[in-house]
Amino acid sequence: MTEFIPPGSRFHPLPSPFPMKRGGHLHGARIAFETWGTLAADAGNAVLIVTGLSPDAHAASNPANPAPGWWEPMLGPGKPIDTDRWYVICVNSLGSCKGSTGPASLNPATGQRYGLSFPELSIEDIANAAAEVVRSLGITRLACLIGNSMGGMTALALLLLHPGIARSHINISGSAQALPFSIAIRSLQREAIRLDPAWNGGDYDEAHYPESGMRMARKLGVITYRSALEWDGRFGRVRLDSEDPGHNDDDPFGLEFQVESYLEGHARRFVRHFDPNCYLYLGRSMDWFDLAEYADGDVLAGLAKIQVPRALAIGANTDILFPVQQQQQIADGLRAGGAQAQFIGMESPQGHDAFLVDYDRFGPAVRGFLDTLPAA
Amino acid sequence: MTEFIPPGSRFHPLPSPFPMKRGGHLHGARIAFETWGTLAADAGNAVLIVTGLSPDAHAASNPANPAPGWWEPMLGPGKPIDTDRWYVICVNSLGSCKGSTGPASLNPATGQRYGLSFPELSIEDIANAAAEVVRSLGITRLACLIGNSMGGMTALALLLLHPGIARSHINISGSAQALPFSIAIRSLQREAIRLDPAWNGGDYDEAHYPESGMRMARKLGVITYRSALEWDGRFGRVRLDSEDPGHNDDDPFGLEFQVESYLEGHARRFVRHFDPNCYLYLGRSMDWFDLAEYADGDVLAGLAKIQVPRALAIGANTDILFPVQQQQQIADGLRAGGAQAQFIGMESPQGHDAFLVDYDRFGPAVRGFLDTLPAA
């Protein structure tokens, strides 16, 4: 299937072969990334951002691509992640379809898309690939490693597997292990895609595409990314009027309420812009993630194995997917490992996605942490 | 499609034609119901139970059907709803497929199943049909009207449209209006069914049945019926072993975690035991329900139009589908209408379905209310 590569992307070739945690290797794989700001002579001002499930590396506008990025208000000169001070790198996850190698990429051994022949993907693989990019830029120690959502998992894996790679860490709406509610949601998303006959065991093309499976999966995701509280105020029981997209008076079970149209709009924007097999692989990698595996089943002990001097774990107390208790746990575990670690549970109505919209709360928290970071 | 009628069901023929709120009439329709206990000579000891989306009228075992019912621990001699004192009626909702007339029933005018030719169903229709059963039994005033979940909506409609029909009311995990999170969930459930090619515009049979759509819909429902908190303790990250049903080592995206097997088990038990069109109709009736329509858009004022002397509204504070604020609102609104109304938000981990499992909390609350009801 199609990959969706932002213009101006840079690419780093991974070592070939690149070993995967659960077995197998990738050959000729690459990671797409973008950068902002200027790396200091001592390489001491580097900040790495690892992302959630779907974003590309284009976190914000830059000279190579002036289009707004997915975290535009957070990243730039004078912004909370101030690119006048920091050299910022954002990587597209291994296994994604936004320029990094994943199931939608061509397998150089066959000239065909990997599809389900892509090796099993784990969060640790995504972390190891990101570490390669960091090192390729001449950075041995990041000033800060920032991870959002799935990226919060990736960041923890990166810190654990690459000791000393960062002198601080911001974990946003992340988790040290997948819990059953979120596993259930992702399992159902995968089932929706796999039930679509057009998925065809992972062998589809633009003409025969699992569109309805992806539609269901995305809508289910969006339902869990926000909060009931926000929607009560935002949509209430307001009906669509006849001009709204998706409204159809002739369909007795068609869209009627604004909230349904909102989901429909999200689905239409996503379904053809993210590869279904990549969605399956990335979702499963989250289900598998569990720092407790590194400490005889004790997740706090797993977190305590991470060596990072300073850390901030933040989230929204309306998050139903990665509940705020998981960010509290990250702060507690890192503190047990010796970090100066702070937890902030935001009174934000916007649920798991709050870090993408509630900049009034998340901006100052990130800025405050970075501004008070001691020099390297 | 098949109807699923418990043995020992009784039936009450509705007036024919029976008018529907949103237009059209039913001819020759009926309501299935069951009873427990003995009606007092003055008919003053009658309790009516109106149900959630999927239950039949067999709330508990009785001489006509000794099989355990869906609310067995709540209903019987000496139980919280004590059938030594109360004459209890439970009705299967109009529009359901458990003996009452609905989309899965034969249309007497054509000899064919109604399917999508069934008139639009509203909660008010379900309430009016239940009121007919009450009157047919010689009861003019119920001692108590109890509604769970969707039945909480039905009960409020019944009280509003039939003033004086009850001298008390217990609303359990109910709601005076559908809010956007629950609308979004039900909309997605309907979409899953409608996207299944075997749904075929509502024209299916046992051989060509929208099984995967129903599977998705049911799993999505079950996810919202419980709570993340409960599942953390119940399933954690426990894997299936190879003997577990649904486990398949050869399927790279197959079931792996206990929580996935739990959802799969629920889906298998449901998919062929509830009619897909009935599911669509009943779900939509909940989306449409809004007591604010009776009071210029003010839901509290709509509730305050209800005349009932005593009321109890209860729910679980982990309910994400009908959040406990909605039961608080019911108590507040009924109190504004003159009721002596109490709200109890239970510290129950079991979410929306708590009333079906957490009998240690819900049993005493219901018993306490009924035990202190003054004689008629």
CSV table of C-alpha atoms in Angstrom, one decimal, chain A:
chain,number,residue,atom,x,y,z
A,1,MET,CA,0.0,0.0,0.0
A,2,THR,CA,0.9,3.6,-0.3
A,3,GLU,CA,3.3,5.3,2.1
A,4,PHE,CA,2.6,8.9,3.0
A,5,ILE,CA,5.9,10.8,3.2
A,6,PRO,CA,5.9,14.4,4.2
A,7,PRO,CA,7.9,16.6,1.8
A,8,GLY,CA,11.3,17.6,3.2
A,9,SER,CA,11.7,14.4,5.2
A,10,ARG,CA,15.2,13.3,6.0
A,11,PHE,CA,16.1,9.6,6.2
A,12,HIS,CA,18.6,7.6,8.1
A,13,PRO,CA,19.5,4.1,6.9
A,14,LEU,CA,19.3,1.6,9.8
A,15,PRO,CA,22.2,-0.9,10.2
A,16,SER,CA,21.5,-3.8,7.9
A,17,PRO,CA,20.6,-6.3,9.0
A,18,PHE,CA,18.6,-4.6,11.8
A,19,PRO,CA,17.6,-7.2,14.4
A,20,MET,CA,14.0,-7.2,15.7
A,21,LYS,CA,13.2,-8.1,19.3
A,22,ARG,CA,10.8,-10.9,18.6
A,23,GLY,CA,12.9,-12.5,15.9
A,24,GLY,CA,13.9,-11.8,12.3
A,25,HIS,CA,15.9,-8.9,10.8
A,26,LEU,CA,15.2,-6.0,8.5
A,27,HIS,CA,17.5,-5.3,5.5
A,28,GLY,CA,17.9,-1.9,4.0
A,29,ALA,CA,15.5,-0.3,6.4
A,30,ARG,CA,15.3,3.4,7.1
A,31,ILE,CA,13.8,5.9,9.5
A,32,ALA,CA,12.3,9.2,8.4
A,33,PHE,CA,12.9,12.2,10.6
A,34,GLU,CA,12.9,16.0,10.7
A,35,THR,CA,14.9,18.5,12.8
A,36,TRP,CA,14.4,22.1,14.0
A,37,GLY,CA,17.0,24.5,15.4
A,38,THR,CA,20.8,24.1,15.5
A,39,LEU,CA,22.8,21.5,17.2
A,40,ALA,CA,25.3,23.0,19.7
A,41,ALA,CA,29.0,22.3,19.2
A,42,ASP,CA,28.9,20.0,22.2
A,43,ALA,CA,25.7,18.4,20.9
A,44,GLY,CA,24.3,19.0,24.4
A,45,ASN,CA,21.0,20.7,23.3
A,46,ALA,CA,19.3,17.9,21.5
A,47,VAL,CA,15.7,17.0,22.2
A,48,LEU,CA,14.1,13.9,20.6
A,49,ILE,CA,10.4,13.5,20.2
A,50,VAL,CA,8.9,10.0,19.7
A,51,THR,CA,5.3,10.0,18.6
A,52,GLY,CA,1.9,8.4,19.0
A,53,LEU,CA,0.5,5.7,16.7
A,54,SER,CA,-0.3,7.8,13.6
A,55,PRO,CA,1.8,11.0,13.4
A,56,ASP,CA,4.6,11.4,10.9
A,57,ALA,CA,7.9,13.2,11.8
A,58,HIS,CA,6.5,16.6,10.7
A,59,ALA,CA,5.8,17.8,14.2
A,60,ALA,CA,6.0,21.5,13.2
A,61,SER,CA,6.8,23.7,10.2
A,62,ASN,CA,10.4,24.1,9.2
A,63,PRO,CA,12.3,25.5,6.2
A,64,ALA,CA,12.2,22.1,4.4
A,65,ASN,CA,8.4,21.9,4.9
A,66,PRO,CA,6.5,25.1,5.9
A,67,ALA,CA,3.2,23.3,6.3
A,68,PRO,CA,2.0,23.3,9.9
A,69,GLY,CA,2.9,20.1,11.8
A,70,TRP,CA,0.9,18.0,14.2
A,71,TRP,CA,2.4,19.7,17.3
A,72,GLU,CA,2.8,23.2,15.7
A,73,PRO,CA,1.9,25.2,18.9
A,74,MET,CA,4.5,23.3,21.0
A,75,LEU,CA,7.6,23.5,18.8
A,76,GLY,CA,9.3,26.5,17.3
A,77,PRO,CA,11.2,29.7,18.3
A,78,GLY,CA,9.9,30.9,21.6
A,79,LYS,CA,7.4,28.1,21.9
A,80,PRO,CA,7.3,25.6,24.8
A,81,ILE,CA,9.9,23.5,23.1
A,82,ASP,CA,12.0,26.5,22.1
A,83,THR,CA,14.0,25.8,18.9
A,84,ASP,CA,16.1,29.0,19.6
A,85,ARG,CA,17.6,26.9,22.5
A,86,TRP,CA,17.0,23.3,21.5
A,87,TYR,CA,17.9,21.2,18.5
A,88,VAL,CA,14.8,19.1,18.1
A,89,ILE,CA,14.5,15.8,16.3
A,90,CYS,CA,11.2,14.0,15.6
A,91,VAL,CA,11.3,10.5,14.1
A,92,ASN,CA,8.6,8.6,12.4
A,93,SER,CA,8.2,5.2,14.1
A,94,LEU,CA,9.7,2.1,12.6
A,95,GLY,CA,6.7,0.1,11.3
A,96,SER,CA,4.8,3.2,10.3
A,97,CYS,CA,3.9,4.3,6.8
A,98,LYS,CA,5.1,7.9,6.9
A,99,GLY,CA,8.6,7.4,5.5
A,100,SER,CA,10.1,4.9,7.9
A,101,THR,CA,10.2,1.2,6.9
A,102,GLY,CA,7.1,-0.7,7.8
A,103,PRO,CA,4.6,-3.3,6.4
A,104,ALA,CA,3.7,-0.8,3.6
A,105,SER,CA,7.3,-0.6,2.4
A,106,LEU,CA,8.9,-2.6,-0.4
A,107,ASN,CA,10.9,-5.6,0.8
A,108,PRO,CA,14.2,-5.2,-1.0
A,109,ALA,CA,14.5,-9.0,-1.1
A,110,THR,CA,11.3,-9.5,-3.1
A,111,GLY,CA,10.5,-6.1,-4.6
A,112,GLN,CA,7.0,-6.5,-3.1
A,113,ARG,CA,5.4,-4.8,-0.2
A,114,TYR,CA,6.1,-6.5,3.1
A,115,GLY,CA,2.5,-6.8,4.2
A,116,LEU,CA,2.2,-9.5,6.8
A,117,SER,CA,5.7,-10.8,5.9
A,118,PHE,CA,7.1,-7.8,7.9
A,119,PRO,CA,8.6,-9.2,11.1
A,120,GLU,CA,6.7,-8.9,14.4
A,121,LEU,CA,7.1,-5.3,15.6
A,122,SER,CA,7.6,-4.4,19.2
A,123,ILE,CA,7.9,-1.0,20.9
A,124,GLU,CA,11.5,-1.9,21.7
A,125,ASP,CA,12.3,-2.1,17.9
A,126,ILE,CA,10.8,1.4,17.4
A,127,ALA,CA,13.0,2.6,20.3
A,128,ASN,CA,16.2,1.0,19.0
A,129,ALA,CA,15.6,2.5,15.5
A,130,ALA,CA,15.1,6.0,17.0
A,131,ALA,CA,18.3,5.6,19.0
A,132,GLU,CA,20.1,4.9,15.7
A,133,VAL,CA,19.0,8.2,14.4
A,134,VAL,CA,20.1,10.1,17.5
A,135,ARG,CA,23.6,8.5,17.2
A,136,SER,CA,23.8,9.2,13.5
A,137,LEU,CA,23.5,12.9,14.3
A,138,GLY,CA,26.5,12.8,16.6
A,139,ILE,CA,24.5,12.9,19.7
A,140,THR,CA,25.5,10.7,22.6
A,141,ARG,CA,23.3,12.2,25.3
A,142,LEU,CA,19.9,13.9,24.7
A,143,ALA,CA,19.1,16.9,26.8
A,144,CYS,CA,15.5,15.6,26.8
A,145,LEU,CA,13.5,12.7,25.4
A,146,ILE,CA,9.9,13.5,24.9
A,147,GLY,CA,7.3,10.8,24.2
A,148,ASN,CA,3.5,11.2,23.7
A,149,SER,CA,1.0,8.3,23.9
A,150,MET,CA,2.6,5.3,22.2
A,151,GLY,CA,5.7,7.5,22.1
A,152,GLY,CA,5.6,7.4,25.9
A,153,MET,CA,6.1,3.7,25.7
A,154,THR,CA,8.8,4.1,23.1
A,155,ALA,CA,10.6,6.6,25.2
A,156,LEU,CA,10.6,4.3,28.3
A,157,ALA,CA,12.0,1.4,26.2
A,158,LEU,CA,14.6,3.7,24.7
A,159,LEU,CA,15.7,4.9,28.2
A,160,LEU,CA,15.8,1.3,29.5
A,161,LEU,CA,17.7,-0.2,26.5
A,162,HIS,CA,20.1,2.7,26.0
A,163,PRO,CA,21.3,3.8,29.5
A,164,GLY,CA,22.5,7.3,29.6
A,165,ILE,CA,20.9,8.3,26.3
A,166,ALA,CA,19.0,11.2,27.9
A,167,ARG,CA,19.6,13.4,30.9
A,168,SER,CA,15.9,14.2,31.2
A,169,HIS,CA,12.5,12.8,30.0
A,170,ILE,CA,9.0,14.1,29.5
A,171,ASN,CA,6.4,11.4,29.3
A,172,ILE,CA,3.0,12.6,28.1
A,173,SER,CA,-0.1,10.5,28.3
A,174,GLY,CA,2.1,7.4,28.2
A,175,SER,CA,2.2,4.1,29.9
A,176,ALA,CA,4.7,1.6,31.2
A,177,GLN,CA,2.5,-1.4,30.2
A,178,ALA,CA,-0.7,-1.9,28.2
A,179,LEU,CA,-3.7,-2.5,30.4
A,180,PRO,CA,-6.8,-4.6,29.3
A,181,PHE,CA,-9.2,-1.8,28.4
A,182,SER,CA,-6.7,-0.4,25.9
A,183,ILE,CA,-5.9,-3.9,24.7
A,184,ALA,CA,-9.6,-4.5,24.2
A,185,ILE,CA,-10.0,-1.4,22.2
A,186,ARG,CA,-7.0,-2.1,19.9
A,187,SER,CA,-8.0,-5.7,19.6
A,188,LEU,CA,-11.4,-4.6,18.3
A,189,GLN,CA,-9.8,-2.1,15.9
A,190,ARG,CA,-7.7,-4.9,14.5
A,191,GLU,CA,-10.7,-7.2,14.3
A,192,ALA,CA,-12.6,-4.5,12.3
A,193,ILE,CA,-9.8,-4.3,9.8
A,194,ARG,CA,-9.3,-8.0,9.5
A,195,LEU,CA,-13.1,-8.7,9.2
A,196,ASP,CA,-13.2,-6.4,6.1
A,197,PRO,CA,-13.1,-8.8,3.2
A,198,ALA,CA,-11.0,-6.3,1.3
A,199,TRP,CA,-8.3,-6.6,3.8
A,200,ASN,CA,-7.7,-10.0,2.2
A,201,GLY,CA,-5.1,-11.3,4.6
A,202,GLY,CA,-3.1,-8.1,4.3
A,203,ASP,CA,-2.9,-8.2,0.5
A,204,TYR,CA,-4.9,-5.2,-0.7
A,205,ASP,CA,-4.4,-2.3,-3.0
A,206,GLU,CA,-5.9,1.1,-3.7
A,207,ALA,CA,-8.7,-0.5,-5.7
A,208,HIS,CA,-9.5,-3.2,-3.2
A,209,TYR,CA,-9.0,-1.5,0.1
A,210,PRO,CA,-10.4,-2.3,3.6
A,211,GLU,CA,-12.1,1.0,3.8
A,212,SER,CA,-15.0,0.1,6.0
A,213,GLY,CA,-12.7,-1.8,8.4
A,214,MET,CA,-10.4,1.2,8.7
A,215,ARG,CA,-13.4,3.5,9.1
A,216,MET,CA,-14.6,1.4,12.1
A,217,ALA,CA,-11.1,1.2,13.6
A,218,ARG,CA,-10.6,5.0,13.3
A,219,LYS,CA,-14.0,5.9,14.8
A,220,LEU,CA,-13.4,3.6,17.7
A,221,GLY,CA,-10.0,5.2,18.2
A,222,VAL,CA,-11.5,8.7,18.2
A,223,ILE,CA,-14.1,7.7,20.7
A,224,THR,CA,-11.4,6.7,23.1
A,225,TYR,CA,-9.1,9.7,22.4
A,226,ARG,CA,-11.5,12.3,23.8
A,227,SER,CA,-13.8,12.3,26.8
A,228,ALA,CA,-17.6,12.2,27.3
A,229,LEU,CA,-17.3,15.4,29.3
A,230,GLU,CA,-15.8,17.3,26.4
A,231,TRP,CA,-18.4,16.0,24.0
A,232,ASP,CA,-21.3,16.9,26.3
A,233,GLY,CA,-20.2,20.5,26.0
A,234,ARG,CA,-19.1,20.4,22.4
A,235,PHE,CA,-21.9,18.4,20.8
A,236,GLY,CA,-24.6,17.9,23.3
A,237,ARG,CA,-27.6,16.5,21.4
A,238,VAL,CA,-27.3,18.9,18.4
A,239,ARG,CA,-28.7,17.4,15.2
A,240,LEU,CA,-27.1,17.7,11.8
A,241,ASP,CA,-28.8,19.9,9.3
A,242,SER,CA,-29.4,18.7,5.9
A,243,GLU,CA,-26.3,20.4,4.4
A,244,ASP,CA,-23.9,18.6,6.8
A,245,PRO,CA,-21.6,16.1,5.1
A,246,GLY,CA,-22.9,12.5,5.6
A,247,HIS,CA,-26.4,13.6,6.3
A,248,ASN,CA,-28.9,11.6,4.4
A,249,ASP,CA,-32.6,11.8,5.1
A,250,ASP,CA,-33.3,8.7,3.0
A,251,ASP,CA,-31.1,6.4,5.2
A,252,PRO,CA,-33.1,5.4,8.3
A,253,PHE,CA,-30.0,4.6,10.3
A,254,GLY,CA,-27.8,7.3,8.8
A,255,LEU,CA,-26.0,10.1,10.6
A,256,GLU,CA,-28.3,12.3,12.6
A,257,PHE,CA,-26.3,13.9,15.5
A,258,GLN,CA,-23.3,16.2,15.3
A,259,VAL,CA,-21.2,13.7,17.2
A,260,GLU,CA,-21.7,11.1,14.5
A,261,SER,CA,-20.7,13.6,11.8
A,262,TYR,CA,-17.6,14.5,13.8
A,263,LEU,CA,-16.6,10.8,13.9
A,264,GLU,CA,-17.4,10.4,10.2
A,265,GLY,CA,-15.1,13.4,9.3
A,266,HIS,CA,-12.3,11.9,11.3
A,267,ALA,CA,-12.7,8.6,9.6
A,268,ARG,CA,-12.7,10.1,6.1
A,269,ARG,CA,-9.5,12.0,6.7
A,270,PHE,CA,-7.7,9.0,8.0
A,271,VAL,CA,-8.9,5.9,6.2
A,272,ARG,CA,-6.9,6.4,3.0
A,273,HIS,CA,-4.0,8.1,4.8
A,274,PHE,CA,-2.8,5.4,7.0
A,275,ASP,CA,-1.8,1.9,5.9
A,276,PRO,CA,-4.1,-0.8,7.4
A,277,ASN,CA,-1.3,-3.3,8.0
A,278,CYS,CA,0.8,-0.7,9.7
A,279,TYR,CA,-2.1,0.0,11.9
A,280,LEU,CA,-2.3,-3.6,12.9
A,281,TYR,CA,1.4,-3.9,13.6
A,282,LEU,CA,1.7,-0.7,15.6
A,283,GLY,CA,-1.4,-1.4,17.6
A,284,ARG,CA,-0.2,-4.9,18.5
A,285,SER,CA,3.2,-3.5,19.5
A,286,MET,CA,1.4,-1.4,22.1
A,287,ASP,CA,-0.5,-4.4,23.4
A,288,TRP,CA,2.8,-6.3,23.9
A,289,PHE,CA,4.6,-3.5,25.7
A,290,ASP,CA,5.2,-4.2,29.3
A,291,LEU,CA,8.2,-2.9,31.3
A,292,ALA,CA,7.4,-5.5,34.0
A,293,GLU,CA,8.9,-8.1,31.6
A,294,TYR,CA,12.3,-6.6,32.6
A,295,ALA,CA,11.8,-7.0,36.3
A,296,ASP,CA,10.1,-10.4,37.0
A,297,GLY,CA,6.6,-9.0,36.5
A,298,ASP,CA,6.9,-5.9,38.6
A,299,VAL,CA,6.2,-2.8,36.5
A,300,LEU,CA,7.5,-0.4,39.1
A,301,ALA,CA,10.7,-2.3,39.4
A,302,GLY,CA,11.0,-2.2,35.6
A,303,LEU,CA,10.6,1.6,35.6
A,304,ALA,CA,13.2,1.8,38.4
A,305,LYS,CA,15.8,0.1,36.2
A,306,ILE,CA,15.7,3.3,34.0
A,307,GLN,CA,18.5,5.7,34.8
A,308,VAL,CA,17.5,9.3,34.0
A,309,PRO,CA,18.3,12.2,36.3
A,310,ARG,CA,15.1,14.2,35.8
A,311,ALA,CA,11.6,13.3,34.6
A,312,LEU,CA,8.1,14.8,34.2
A,313,ALA,CA,5.1,12.5,33.6
A,314,ILE,CA,1.9,14.3,32.6
A,315,GLY,CA,-1.5,13.4,31.4
A,316,ALA,CA,-5.2,14.3,31.4
A,317,ASN,CA,-7.4,13.0,34.2
A,318,THR,CA,-10.2,12.3,31.6
A,319,ASP,CA,-7.9,10.0,29.6
A,320,ILE,CA,-9.7,6.6,29.4
A,321,LEU,CA,-7.1,5.0,27.1
A,322,PHE,CA,-3.9,5.7,29.1
A,323,PRO,CA,-5.4,6.7,32.4
A,324,VAL,CA,-3.6,9.2,34.5
A,325,GLN,CA,-2.7,6.6,37.1
A,326,GLN,CA,-0.3,5.2,34.5
A,327,GLN,CA,1.5,8.5,34.3
A,328,GLN,CA,1.6,8.7,38.1
A,329,GLN,CA,3.1,5.2,38.0
A,330,ILE,CA,5.8,6.3,35.6
A,331,ALA,CA,6.8,9.2,37.9
A,332,ASP,CA,6.8,6.8,40.9
A,333,GLY,CA,8.8,4.2,39.2
A,334,LEU,CA,11.4,6.6,37.8
A,335,ARG,CA,11.7,8.2,41.2
A,336,ALA,CA,12.4,4.8,42.7
A,337,GLY,CA,15.2,4.5,40.2
A,338,GLY,CA,16.7,7.7,41.4
A,339,ALA,CA,15.2,10.3,39.1
A,340,GLN,CA,14.0,13.6,40.3
A,341,ALA,CA,10.5,12.9,38.9
A,342,GLN,CA,7.3,14.9,38.9
A,343,PHE,CA,3.8,13.9,38.0
A,344,ILE,CA,1.1,16.4,36.9
A,345,GLY,CA,-2.4,15.1,36.3
A,346,MET,CA,-4.1,17.9,34.3
A,347,GLU,CA,-7.7,18.8,34.8
A,348,SER,CA,-8.2,18.7,31.1
A,349,PRO,CA,-11.6,17.7,29.6
A,350,GLN,CA,-10.0,16.5,26.4
A,351,GLY,CA,-9.0,13.0,27.3
A,352,HIS,CA,-6.1,11.1,25.8
A,353,ASP,CA,-5.7,13.7,23.0
A,354,ALA,CA,-5.4,16.6,25.4
A,355,PHE,CA,-1.7,17.0,24.6
A,356,LEU,CA,-2.7,17.7,20.9
A,357,VAL,CA,-5.3,20.4,21.7
A,358,ASP,CA,-5.1,21.7,25.3
A,359,TYR,CA,-2.0,23.8,24.8
A,360,ASP,CA,-3.0,26.1,27.6
A,361,ARG,CA,-2.3,23.3,30.1
A,362,PHE,CA,0.4,21.2,28.3
A,363,GLY,CA,2.4,24.0,26.9
A,364,PRO,CA,3.4,25.6,30.3
A,365,ALA,CA,4.1,22.2,31.8
A,366,VAL,CA,6.5,21.3,29.1
A,367,ARG,CA,8.0,24.8,28.9
A,368,GLY,CA,8.5,24.9,32.7
A,369,PHE,CA,10.3,21.6,32.8
A,370,LEU,CA,12.6,22.4,29.8
A,371,ASP,CA,13.3,26.0,31.0
A,372,THR,CA,14.6,24.8,34.3
A,373,LEU,CA,16.8,22.0,32.9
A,374,PRO,CA,20.4,22.6,34.0
A,375,ALA,CA,23.0,22.9,31.3
A,376,ALA,CA,24.7,19.7,30.2
